[in-house]
Structures are given as C-alpha cells and as structure tokens.
mmCIF file of C-alpha atoms in Angstrom:
data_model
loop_
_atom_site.group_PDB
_atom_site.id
_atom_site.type_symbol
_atom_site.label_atom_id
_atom_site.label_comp_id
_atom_site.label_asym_id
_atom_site.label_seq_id
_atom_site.Cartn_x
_atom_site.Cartn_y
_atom_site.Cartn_z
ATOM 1 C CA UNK J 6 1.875 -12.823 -6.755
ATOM 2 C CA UNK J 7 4.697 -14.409 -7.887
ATOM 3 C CA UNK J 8 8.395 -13.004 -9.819
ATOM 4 C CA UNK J 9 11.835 -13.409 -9.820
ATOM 5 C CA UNK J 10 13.355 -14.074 -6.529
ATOM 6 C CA UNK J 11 14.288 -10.867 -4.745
ATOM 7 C CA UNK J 12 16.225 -12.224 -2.026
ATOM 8 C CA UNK J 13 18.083 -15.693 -0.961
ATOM 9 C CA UNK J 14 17.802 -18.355 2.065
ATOM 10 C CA UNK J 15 18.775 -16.513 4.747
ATOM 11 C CA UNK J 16 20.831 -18.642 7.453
ATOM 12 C CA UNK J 17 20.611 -18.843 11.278
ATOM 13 C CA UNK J 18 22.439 -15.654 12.666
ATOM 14 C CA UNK J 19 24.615 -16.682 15.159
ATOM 15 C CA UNK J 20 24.264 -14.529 18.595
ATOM 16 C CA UNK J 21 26.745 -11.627 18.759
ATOM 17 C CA UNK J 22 27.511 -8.912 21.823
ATOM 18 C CA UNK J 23 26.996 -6.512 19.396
ATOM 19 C CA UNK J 24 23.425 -7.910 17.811
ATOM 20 C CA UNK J 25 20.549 -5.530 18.033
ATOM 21 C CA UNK J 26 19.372 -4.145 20.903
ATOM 22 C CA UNK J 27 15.537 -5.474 20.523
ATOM 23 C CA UNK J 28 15.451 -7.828 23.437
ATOM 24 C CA UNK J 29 14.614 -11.652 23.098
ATOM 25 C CA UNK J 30 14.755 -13.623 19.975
ATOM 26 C CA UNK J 31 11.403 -13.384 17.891
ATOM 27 C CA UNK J 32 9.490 -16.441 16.474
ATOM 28 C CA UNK J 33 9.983 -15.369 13.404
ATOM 29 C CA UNK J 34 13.760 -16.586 13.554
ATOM 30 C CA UNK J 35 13.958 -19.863 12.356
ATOM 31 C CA UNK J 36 13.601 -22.254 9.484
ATOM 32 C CA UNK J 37 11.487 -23.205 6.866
ATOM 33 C CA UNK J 38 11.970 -26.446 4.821
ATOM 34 C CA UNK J 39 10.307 -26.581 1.713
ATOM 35 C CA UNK J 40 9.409 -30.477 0.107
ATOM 36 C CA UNK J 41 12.822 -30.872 -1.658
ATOM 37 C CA UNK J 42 14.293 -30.068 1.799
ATOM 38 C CA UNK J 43 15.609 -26.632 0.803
ATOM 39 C CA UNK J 44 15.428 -24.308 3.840
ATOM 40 C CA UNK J 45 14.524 -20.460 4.032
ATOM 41 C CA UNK J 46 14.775 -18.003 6.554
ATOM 42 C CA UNK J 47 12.040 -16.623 8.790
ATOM 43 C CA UNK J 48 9.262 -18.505 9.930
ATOM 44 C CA UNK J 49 6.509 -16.333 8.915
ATOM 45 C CA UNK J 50 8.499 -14.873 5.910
ATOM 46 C CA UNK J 51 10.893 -12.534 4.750
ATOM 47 C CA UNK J 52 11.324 -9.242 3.771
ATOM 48 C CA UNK J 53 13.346 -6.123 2.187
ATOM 49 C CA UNK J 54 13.596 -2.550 1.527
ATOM 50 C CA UNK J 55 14.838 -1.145 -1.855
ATOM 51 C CA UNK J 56 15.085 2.462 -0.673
ATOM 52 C CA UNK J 57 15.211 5.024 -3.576
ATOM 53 C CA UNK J 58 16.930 8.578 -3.538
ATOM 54 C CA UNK J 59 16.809 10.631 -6.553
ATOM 55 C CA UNK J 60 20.024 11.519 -5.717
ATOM 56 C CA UNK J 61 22.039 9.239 -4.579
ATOM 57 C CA UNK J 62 20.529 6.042 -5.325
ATOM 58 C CA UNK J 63 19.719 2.829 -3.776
ATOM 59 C CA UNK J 64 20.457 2.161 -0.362
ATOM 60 C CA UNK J 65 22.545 -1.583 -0.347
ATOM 61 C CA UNK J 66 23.779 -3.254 2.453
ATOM 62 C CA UNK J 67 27.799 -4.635 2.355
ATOM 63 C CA UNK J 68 27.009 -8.374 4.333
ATOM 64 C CA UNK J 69 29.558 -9.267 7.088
ATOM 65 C CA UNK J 70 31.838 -12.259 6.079
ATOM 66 C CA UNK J 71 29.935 -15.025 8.678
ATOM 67 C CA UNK J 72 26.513 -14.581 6.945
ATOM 68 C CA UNK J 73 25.385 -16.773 4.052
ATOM 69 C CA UNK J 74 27.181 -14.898 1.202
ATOM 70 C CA UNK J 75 29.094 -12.768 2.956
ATOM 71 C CA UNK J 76 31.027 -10.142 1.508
ATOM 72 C CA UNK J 77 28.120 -9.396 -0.963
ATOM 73 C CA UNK J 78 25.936 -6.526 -1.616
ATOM 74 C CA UNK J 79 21.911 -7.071 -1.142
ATOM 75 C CA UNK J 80 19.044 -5.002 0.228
ATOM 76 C CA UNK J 81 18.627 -4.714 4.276
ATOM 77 C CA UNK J 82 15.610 -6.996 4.978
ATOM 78 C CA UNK J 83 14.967 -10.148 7.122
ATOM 79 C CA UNK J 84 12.481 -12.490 8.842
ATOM 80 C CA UNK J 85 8.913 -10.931 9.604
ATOM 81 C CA UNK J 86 7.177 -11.155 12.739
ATOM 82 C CA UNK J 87 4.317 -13.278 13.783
ATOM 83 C CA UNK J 88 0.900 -11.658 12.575
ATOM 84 C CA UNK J 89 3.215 -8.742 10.787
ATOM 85 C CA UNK J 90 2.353 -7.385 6.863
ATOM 86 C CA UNK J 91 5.196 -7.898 4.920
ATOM 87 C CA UNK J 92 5.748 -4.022 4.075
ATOM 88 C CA UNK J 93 5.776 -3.024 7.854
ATOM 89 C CA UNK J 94 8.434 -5.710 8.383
ATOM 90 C CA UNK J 95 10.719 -4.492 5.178
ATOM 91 C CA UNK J 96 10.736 -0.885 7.311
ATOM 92 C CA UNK J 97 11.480 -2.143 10.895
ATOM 93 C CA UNK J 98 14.378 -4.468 9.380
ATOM 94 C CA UNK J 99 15.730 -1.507 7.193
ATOM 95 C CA UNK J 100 15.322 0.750 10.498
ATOM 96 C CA UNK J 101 16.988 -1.862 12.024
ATOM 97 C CA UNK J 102 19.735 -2.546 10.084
ATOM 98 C CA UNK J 103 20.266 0.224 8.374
ATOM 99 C CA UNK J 104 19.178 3.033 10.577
ATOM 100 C CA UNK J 105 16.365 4.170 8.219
ATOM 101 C CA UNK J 106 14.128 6.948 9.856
ATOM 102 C CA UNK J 107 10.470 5.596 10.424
ATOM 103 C CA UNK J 108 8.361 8.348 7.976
ATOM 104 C CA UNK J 109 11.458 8.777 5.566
ATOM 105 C CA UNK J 110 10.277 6.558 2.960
ATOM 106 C CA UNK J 111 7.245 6.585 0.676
ATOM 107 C CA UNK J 112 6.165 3.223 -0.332
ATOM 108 C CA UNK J 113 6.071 2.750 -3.855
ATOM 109 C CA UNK J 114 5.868 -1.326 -5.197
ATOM 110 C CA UNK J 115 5.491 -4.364 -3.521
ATOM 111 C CA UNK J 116 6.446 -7.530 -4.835
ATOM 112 C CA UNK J 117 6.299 -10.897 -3.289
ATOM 113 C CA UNK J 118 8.144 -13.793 -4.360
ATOM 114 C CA UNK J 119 5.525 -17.035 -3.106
ATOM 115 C CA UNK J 120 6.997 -20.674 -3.062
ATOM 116 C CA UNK J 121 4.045 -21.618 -0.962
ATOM 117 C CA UNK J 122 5.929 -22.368 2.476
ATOM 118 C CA UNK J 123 7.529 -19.494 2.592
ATOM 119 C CA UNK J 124 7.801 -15.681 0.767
ATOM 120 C CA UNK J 125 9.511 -12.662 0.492
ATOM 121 C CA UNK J 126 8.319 -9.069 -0.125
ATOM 122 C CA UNK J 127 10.355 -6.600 -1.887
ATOM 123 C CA UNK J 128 9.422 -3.336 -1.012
ATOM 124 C CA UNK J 129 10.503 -0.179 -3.440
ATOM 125 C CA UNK J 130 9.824 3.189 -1.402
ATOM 126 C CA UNK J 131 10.922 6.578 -2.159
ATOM 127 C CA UNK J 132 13.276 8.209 0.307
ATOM 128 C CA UNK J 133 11.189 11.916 0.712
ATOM 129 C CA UNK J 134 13.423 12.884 3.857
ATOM 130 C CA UNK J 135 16.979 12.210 3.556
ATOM 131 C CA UNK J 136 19.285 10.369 5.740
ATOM 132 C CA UNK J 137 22.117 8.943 6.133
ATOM 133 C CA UNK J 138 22.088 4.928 7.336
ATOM 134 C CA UNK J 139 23.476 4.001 10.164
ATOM 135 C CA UNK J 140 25.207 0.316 10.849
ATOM 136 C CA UNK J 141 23.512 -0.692 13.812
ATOM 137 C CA UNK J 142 24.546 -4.649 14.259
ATOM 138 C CA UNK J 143 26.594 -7.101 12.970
ATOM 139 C CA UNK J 144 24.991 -8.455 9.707
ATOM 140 C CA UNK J 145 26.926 -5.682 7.761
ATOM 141 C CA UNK J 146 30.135 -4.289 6.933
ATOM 142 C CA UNK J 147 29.204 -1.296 5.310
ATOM 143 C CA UNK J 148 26.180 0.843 4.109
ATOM 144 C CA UNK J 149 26.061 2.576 0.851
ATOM 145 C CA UNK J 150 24.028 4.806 -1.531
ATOM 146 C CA UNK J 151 24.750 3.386 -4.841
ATOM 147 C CA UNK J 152 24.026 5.020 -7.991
ATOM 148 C CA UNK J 153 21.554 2.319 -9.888
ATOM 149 C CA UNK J 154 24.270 2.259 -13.063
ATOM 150 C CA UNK J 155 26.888 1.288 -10.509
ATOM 151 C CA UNK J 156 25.056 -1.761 -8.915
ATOM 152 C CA UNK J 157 25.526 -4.062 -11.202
ATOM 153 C CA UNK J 158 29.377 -3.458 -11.029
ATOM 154 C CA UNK J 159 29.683 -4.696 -6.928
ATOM 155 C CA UNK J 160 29.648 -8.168 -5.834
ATOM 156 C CA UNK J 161 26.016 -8.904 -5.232
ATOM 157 C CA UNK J 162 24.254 -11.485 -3.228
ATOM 158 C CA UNK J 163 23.620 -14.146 -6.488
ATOM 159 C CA UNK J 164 19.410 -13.842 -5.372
ATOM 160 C CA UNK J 165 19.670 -9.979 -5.574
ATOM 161 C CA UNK J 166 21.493 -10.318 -8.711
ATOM 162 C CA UNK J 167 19.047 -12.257 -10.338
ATOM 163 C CA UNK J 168 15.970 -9.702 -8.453
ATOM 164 C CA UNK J 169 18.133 -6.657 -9.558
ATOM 165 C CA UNK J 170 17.482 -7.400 -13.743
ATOM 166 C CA UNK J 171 14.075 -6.808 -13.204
ATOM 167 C CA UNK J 172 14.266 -4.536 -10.232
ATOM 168 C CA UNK J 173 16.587 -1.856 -12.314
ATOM 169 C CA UNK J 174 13.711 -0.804 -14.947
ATOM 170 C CA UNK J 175 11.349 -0.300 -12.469
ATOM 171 C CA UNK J 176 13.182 2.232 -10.421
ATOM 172 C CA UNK J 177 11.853 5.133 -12.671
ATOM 173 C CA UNK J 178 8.247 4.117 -13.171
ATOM 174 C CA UNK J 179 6.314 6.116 -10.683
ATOM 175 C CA UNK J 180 2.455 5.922 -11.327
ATOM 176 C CA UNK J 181 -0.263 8.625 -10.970
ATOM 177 C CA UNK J 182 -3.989 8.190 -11.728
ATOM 178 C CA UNK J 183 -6.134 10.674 -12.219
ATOM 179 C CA UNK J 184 -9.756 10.622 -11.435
ATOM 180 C CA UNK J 185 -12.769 12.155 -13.479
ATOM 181 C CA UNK J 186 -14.522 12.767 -10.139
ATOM 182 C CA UNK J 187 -18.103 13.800 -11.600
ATOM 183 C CA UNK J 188 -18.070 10.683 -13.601
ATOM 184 C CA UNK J 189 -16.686 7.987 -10.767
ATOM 185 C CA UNK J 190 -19.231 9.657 -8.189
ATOM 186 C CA UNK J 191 -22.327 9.748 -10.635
ATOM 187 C CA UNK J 192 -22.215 5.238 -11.105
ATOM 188 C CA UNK J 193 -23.882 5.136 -8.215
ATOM 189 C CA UNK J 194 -27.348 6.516 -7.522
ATOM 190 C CA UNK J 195 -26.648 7.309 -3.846
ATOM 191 C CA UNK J 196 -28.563 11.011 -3.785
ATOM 192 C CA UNK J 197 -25.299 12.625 -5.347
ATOM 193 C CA UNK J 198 -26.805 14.740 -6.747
ATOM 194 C CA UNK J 199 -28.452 16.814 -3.825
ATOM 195 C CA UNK J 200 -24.969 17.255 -2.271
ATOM 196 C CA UNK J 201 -22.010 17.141 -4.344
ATOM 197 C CA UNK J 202 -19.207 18.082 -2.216
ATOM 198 C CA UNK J 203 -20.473 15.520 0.082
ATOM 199 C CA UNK J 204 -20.438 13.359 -2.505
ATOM 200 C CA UNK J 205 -17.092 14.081 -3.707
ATOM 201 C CA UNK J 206 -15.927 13.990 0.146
ATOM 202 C CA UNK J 207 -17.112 10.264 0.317
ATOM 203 C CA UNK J 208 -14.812 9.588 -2.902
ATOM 204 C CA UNK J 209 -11.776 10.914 -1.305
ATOM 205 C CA UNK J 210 -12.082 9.092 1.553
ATOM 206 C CA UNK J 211 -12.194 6.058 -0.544
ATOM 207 C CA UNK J 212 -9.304 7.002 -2.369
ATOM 208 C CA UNK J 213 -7.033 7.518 0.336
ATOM 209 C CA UNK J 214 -8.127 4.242 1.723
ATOM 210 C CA UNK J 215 -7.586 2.700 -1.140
ATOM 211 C CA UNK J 216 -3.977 4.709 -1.875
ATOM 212 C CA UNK J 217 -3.276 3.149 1.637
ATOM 213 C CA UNK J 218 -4.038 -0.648 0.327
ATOM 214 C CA UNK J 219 -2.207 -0.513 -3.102
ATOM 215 C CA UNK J 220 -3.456 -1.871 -6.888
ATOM 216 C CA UNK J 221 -2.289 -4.581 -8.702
ATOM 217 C CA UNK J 222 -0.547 -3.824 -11.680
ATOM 218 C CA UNK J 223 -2.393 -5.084 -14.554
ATOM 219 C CA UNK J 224 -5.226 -2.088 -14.477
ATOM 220 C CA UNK J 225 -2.287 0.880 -14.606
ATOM 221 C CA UNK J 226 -0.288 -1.827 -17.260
ATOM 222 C CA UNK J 227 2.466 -2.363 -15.158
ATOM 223 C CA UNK J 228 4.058 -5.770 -13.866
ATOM 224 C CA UNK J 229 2.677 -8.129 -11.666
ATOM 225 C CA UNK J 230 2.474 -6.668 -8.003
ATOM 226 C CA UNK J 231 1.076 -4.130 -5.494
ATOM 227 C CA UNK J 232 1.766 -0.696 -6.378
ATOM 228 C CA UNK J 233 0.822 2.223 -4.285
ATOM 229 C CA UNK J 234 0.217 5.312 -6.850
ATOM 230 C CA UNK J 235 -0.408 8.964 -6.118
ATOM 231 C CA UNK J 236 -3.794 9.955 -6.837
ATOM 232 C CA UNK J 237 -5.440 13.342 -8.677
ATOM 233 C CA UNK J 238 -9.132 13.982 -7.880
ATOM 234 C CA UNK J 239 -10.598 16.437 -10.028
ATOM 235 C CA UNK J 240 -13.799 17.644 -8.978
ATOM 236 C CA UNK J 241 -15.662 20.307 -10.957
ATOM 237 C CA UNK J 242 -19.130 22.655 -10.385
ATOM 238 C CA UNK J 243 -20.729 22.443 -7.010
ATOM 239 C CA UNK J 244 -18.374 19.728 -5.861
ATOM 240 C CA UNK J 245 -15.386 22.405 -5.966
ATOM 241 C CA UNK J 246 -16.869 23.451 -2.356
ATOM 242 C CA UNK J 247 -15.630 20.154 -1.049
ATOM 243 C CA UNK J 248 -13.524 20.663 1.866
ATOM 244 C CA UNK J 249 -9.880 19.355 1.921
ATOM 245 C CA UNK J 250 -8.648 16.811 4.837
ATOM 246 C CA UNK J 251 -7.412 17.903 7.952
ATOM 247 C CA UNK J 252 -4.553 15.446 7.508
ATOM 248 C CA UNK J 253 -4.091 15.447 4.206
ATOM 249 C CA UNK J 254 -3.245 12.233 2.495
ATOM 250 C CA UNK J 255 0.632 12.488 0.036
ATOM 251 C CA UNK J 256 -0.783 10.596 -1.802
ATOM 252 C CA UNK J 257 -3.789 11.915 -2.862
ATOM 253 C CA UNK J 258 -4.208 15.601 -4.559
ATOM 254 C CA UNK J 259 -7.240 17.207 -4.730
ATOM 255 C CA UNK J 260 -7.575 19.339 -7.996
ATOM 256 C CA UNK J 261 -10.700 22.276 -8.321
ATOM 257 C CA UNK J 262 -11.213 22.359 -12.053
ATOM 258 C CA UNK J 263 -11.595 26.109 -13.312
ATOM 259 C CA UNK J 264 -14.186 25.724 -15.696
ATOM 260 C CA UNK J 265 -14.412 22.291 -17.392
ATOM 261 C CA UNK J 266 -13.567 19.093 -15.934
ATOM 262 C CA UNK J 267 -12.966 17.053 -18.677
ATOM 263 C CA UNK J 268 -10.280 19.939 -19.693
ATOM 264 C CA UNK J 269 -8.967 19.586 -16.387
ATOM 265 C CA UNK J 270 -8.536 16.199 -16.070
ATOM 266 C CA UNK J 271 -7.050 15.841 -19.852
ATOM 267 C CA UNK J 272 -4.448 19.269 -18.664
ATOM 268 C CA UNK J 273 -3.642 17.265 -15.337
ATOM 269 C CA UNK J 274 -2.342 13.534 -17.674
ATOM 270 C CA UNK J 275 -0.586 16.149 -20.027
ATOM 271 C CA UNK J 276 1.577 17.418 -17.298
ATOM 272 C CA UNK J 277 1.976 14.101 -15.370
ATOM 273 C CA UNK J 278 2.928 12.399 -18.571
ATOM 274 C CA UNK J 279 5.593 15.396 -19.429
ATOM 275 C CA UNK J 280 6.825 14.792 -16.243
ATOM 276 C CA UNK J 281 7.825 11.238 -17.214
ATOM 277 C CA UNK J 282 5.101 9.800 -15.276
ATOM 278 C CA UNK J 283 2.934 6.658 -15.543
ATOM 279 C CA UNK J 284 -0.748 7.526 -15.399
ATOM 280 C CA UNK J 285 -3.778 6.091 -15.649
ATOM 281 C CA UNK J 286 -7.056 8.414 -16.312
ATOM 282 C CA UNK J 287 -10.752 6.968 -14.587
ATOM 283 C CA UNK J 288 -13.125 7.760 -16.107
ATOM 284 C CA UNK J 289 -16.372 6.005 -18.516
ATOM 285 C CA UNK J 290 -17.336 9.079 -20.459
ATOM 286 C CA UNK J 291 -15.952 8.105 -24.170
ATOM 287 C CA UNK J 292 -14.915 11.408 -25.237
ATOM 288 C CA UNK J 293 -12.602 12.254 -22.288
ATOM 289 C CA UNK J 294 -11.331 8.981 -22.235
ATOM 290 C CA UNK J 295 -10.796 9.002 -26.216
ATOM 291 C CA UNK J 296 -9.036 12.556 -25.178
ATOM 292 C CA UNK J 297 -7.071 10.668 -22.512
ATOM 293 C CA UNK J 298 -5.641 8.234 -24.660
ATOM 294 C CA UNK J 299 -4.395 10.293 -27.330
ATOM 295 C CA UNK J 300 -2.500 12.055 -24.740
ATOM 296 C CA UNK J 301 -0.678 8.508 -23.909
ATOM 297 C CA UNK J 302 -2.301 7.513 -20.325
ATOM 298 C CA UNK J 303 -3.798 4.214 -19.607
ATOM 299 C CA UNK J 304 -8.002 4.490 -19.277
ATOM 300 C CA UNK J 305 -9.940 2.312 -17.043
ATOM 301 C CA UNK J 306 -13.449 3.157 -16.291
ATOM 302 C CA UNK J 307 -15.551 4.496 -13.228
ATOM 303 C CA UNK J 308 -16.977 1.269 -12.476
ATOM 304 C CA UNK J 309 -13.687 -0.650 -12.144
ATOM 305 C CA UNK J 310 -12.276 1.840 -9.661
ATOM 306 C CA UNK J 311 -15.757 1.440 -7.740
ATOM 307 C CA UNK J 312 -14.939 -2.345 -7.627
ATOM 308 C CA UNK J 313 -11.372 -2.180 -6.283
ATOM 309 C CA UNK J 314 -13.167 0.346 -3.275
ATOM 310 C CA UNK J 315 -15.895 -2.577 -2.703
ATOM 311 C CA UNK J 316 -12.993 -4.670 -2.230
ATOM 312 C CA UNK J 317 -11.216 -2.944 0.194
ATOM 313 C CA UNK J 318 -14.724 -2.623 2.257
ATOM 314 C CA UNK J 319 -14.958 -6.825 2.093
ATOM 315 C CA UNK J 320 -11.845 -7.181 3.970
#
C-alpha cells in the first residue's frame, strides 16, 4: 500500500553515553540506497507511532539538534528489526523513545509508505490508558501532547509535514462493523443449523482473528491501508446461548438480540453512527441491508466477510 510519505530518511545516529539501554547495535541500523542513490534509514524498514488521546492529543517528539532535522517536531519511530512486523516495531520504538507503556495503546490504522527498497509504517493507535512519556535517550529534546489544531503551528520535520495533511482528517474516523450473525453463519452449509451457538462460537473466533489482522480500507470506504475496527456480533434465537470468551477480545462485542435480529443489528448502526462513528453493516439479506443503508452505514455482504476469514486461514 502506498500514500504520502509519513516520515523522512533517517540518518546514522551517532553513539552517545546516554543512548538506550538495549545492548548491542541491531541489524536493522543502517542504510538503504535506493537506484537514484538516495539513502533511508533502517535496513529492514522503518516505523512510527501516532499515539492518540482524546484529551490531550497527539503524542510528538521535539528532535535533538544533531539528528537529520533537528529541532523539528515528528512522531517517535525508527528502524525495525530483522524478521519484525512493522506495527510491533512502531510500539517498541515509541516505548523506547518515548516511554510509552506496552498495552496503553489500541491500534487503530496502519499505513505504509513502499518505495520498493525500503518502507515505513505509520501506525495510528488510541491511547486507552494514559501516560505520561518519558525521554529516555538522546534523539529528543522534548516530549509533548499536542492538541491536533496546534500541530500544524510547530516546526515539523518537512516528511511529517507533508504525512500530517492527510494524517489530520483521519484522527476522528474510528470504524465499527457490525455483523448480521444469522446471516454470515448460514453461507455456509457446515451443520449450523443443529448447533447454533456453536456455530456462532466458530464466527467469533474468526472475528477476533481477523480484528487481530486488520482490513483494507476500500470494503468500510475508507483510504488506502490496514485498519483494525471494533467489531459487533449480533446473534439472535438459539445462538443467544453462545458463551462469551474467557479473554474477551476489545475489539469485538458480542450483542444478544432481544427479539429480532435484523432490529438489532439496524438499533446497534443507529447508535454507532450517532456516536460519530464509521460503520459498516454485514450482512446479504436485502431488506436489512436496504434498512442499513438508509440509516447511513456502509453494507458489504456475508460472503465477502467469509472471504477476508479464508484469507487469514491461507497465511
């Protein structure tokens, strides 16, 4: 996937006594020359955290004066590991860097920027347990929450000023989909109907899995890039018996309809959508999804959700 640049070359970082205390210098640290000889930081990559609080805004590190830039504003982020996913390595350098608690951020978007020899991953996550960052090396002069109105008034690194015009509207898009659970679980002919809370077991499980992989933006008609949604699974009838997960998943809510399903599932986008949200219904029966639409959400149907689990399995 490819969009605006979300971050800039990032130099060789010159050894200091006050450096980070993570032992020897990884792989990842060096170079990367593309073919009209322009370099890029981190061998296997690079990557950064946008951290969001509804609060107090973005998180936004103040570079120290020796780095390329310095003096600027940007995200924390940096080289990724050998064999490590690009969303792993935006946490560790944020933790890093910033002092951002590992299980303090919900990931939200991913985007990756892909010039063929080398990318970088911006990764928008939700702040759901608050903290304050800490500077933990050299790389930064100060650490800030910055309200998002205000960013555009600092100094900014001239990559993350170009990222942040496209960066800035997405901020309050936060998408949902809801899932007609009778309808998704009844494509396939798998005996269903003889146990329906097993049935609607097996489609939770797949829906957490796939919560944990992310979509790409085009079915819930947003921009190009991985998005990691919450997830509503109504189930209805005999599948109401289901049984919840030990460990329940944040981002996926189970939802026992009452009495109809299809009234359930429409009262579940009317509230999401009133909320501000971006939701997407599931769901191939033409009446609910006729009802879904005229309420404002995005439909998509059973069979497409199906495919995007298949996928998952494949890898």
């Amino acid at each position: 996937m490819i969009s605006e640049p979300s971050a800039a070359n990032e130099p060789h970082r010159p050894a200091a006594p006050q450096g980070r205390a993570t032992g020897a210098r990884n792989a990842g640290d060096a170079w990367v020359a593309g073919p009209d000889g322009q370099r890029y930081w981190g061998k296997f990559g690079a990557a950064g955290l946008l951290a969001v609080d509804p609060e107090r805004g973005i998180l936004l590190q103040h570079r120290a004066s020796w780095s390329h830039y310095g003096d600027t504003w940007a995200l924390p982020g940096g080289a990724r590991h050998e064999g490590e996913s690009a969303a792993a390595a935006a946490l560790r350098e944020a933790a890093e860097e910033a002092g951002v608690p590992a299980g303090s951020i919900r990931v939200r978007m991913m985007s990756v920027l892909d010039l063929g020899v080398w990318t970088y991953a911006t990764l928008i996550g939700d702040v759901t347990v608050p903290f304050e960052p800490v500077i933990s090396d050299a790389e930064s002069h100060a650490l800030a929450w910055v309200p998002p109105d205000e960013v555009q008034a600092l100094p900014l690194h001239p990559a993350f000023a170009r990222s942040w015009r496209w960066l800035r509207p997405l901020l309050d898009v936060r998408p949902v989909v809801v899932v007609d659970a009778a309808n998704v679980v009844g494509v396939v002919p798998d005996g269903w109907w003889k146990d329906r809370a097993g049935a609607a077991a097996r489609l939770l499980h797949a829906v957490s899995a796939l919560a944990a992989r992310g979509l790409p933006g085009e079915p819930l008609g947003l921009p190009d890039a991985v998005w990691f949604p919450e997830y509503v699974v109504v189930v209805e009838g005999q599948a109401r018996k289901v049984a919840g997960p030990e460990d329940p998943d944040p981002l996926v809510r189970l939802a026992r309809a009452d009495g109809s399903g299809d009234d359930a599932v429409v009262a579940e986008v009317e509230q999401l959508l009133s909320g501000g949200r971006s939701v997407t219904a599931v769901t191939s029966d033409r009446g609910l999804a006729d009802r879904c639409r005229s309420a404002g959400a995005r439909v998509i149907g059973a069979g497409r959700l199906r495919l995007y689990f298949a996928a998952g399995r494949q890898q």
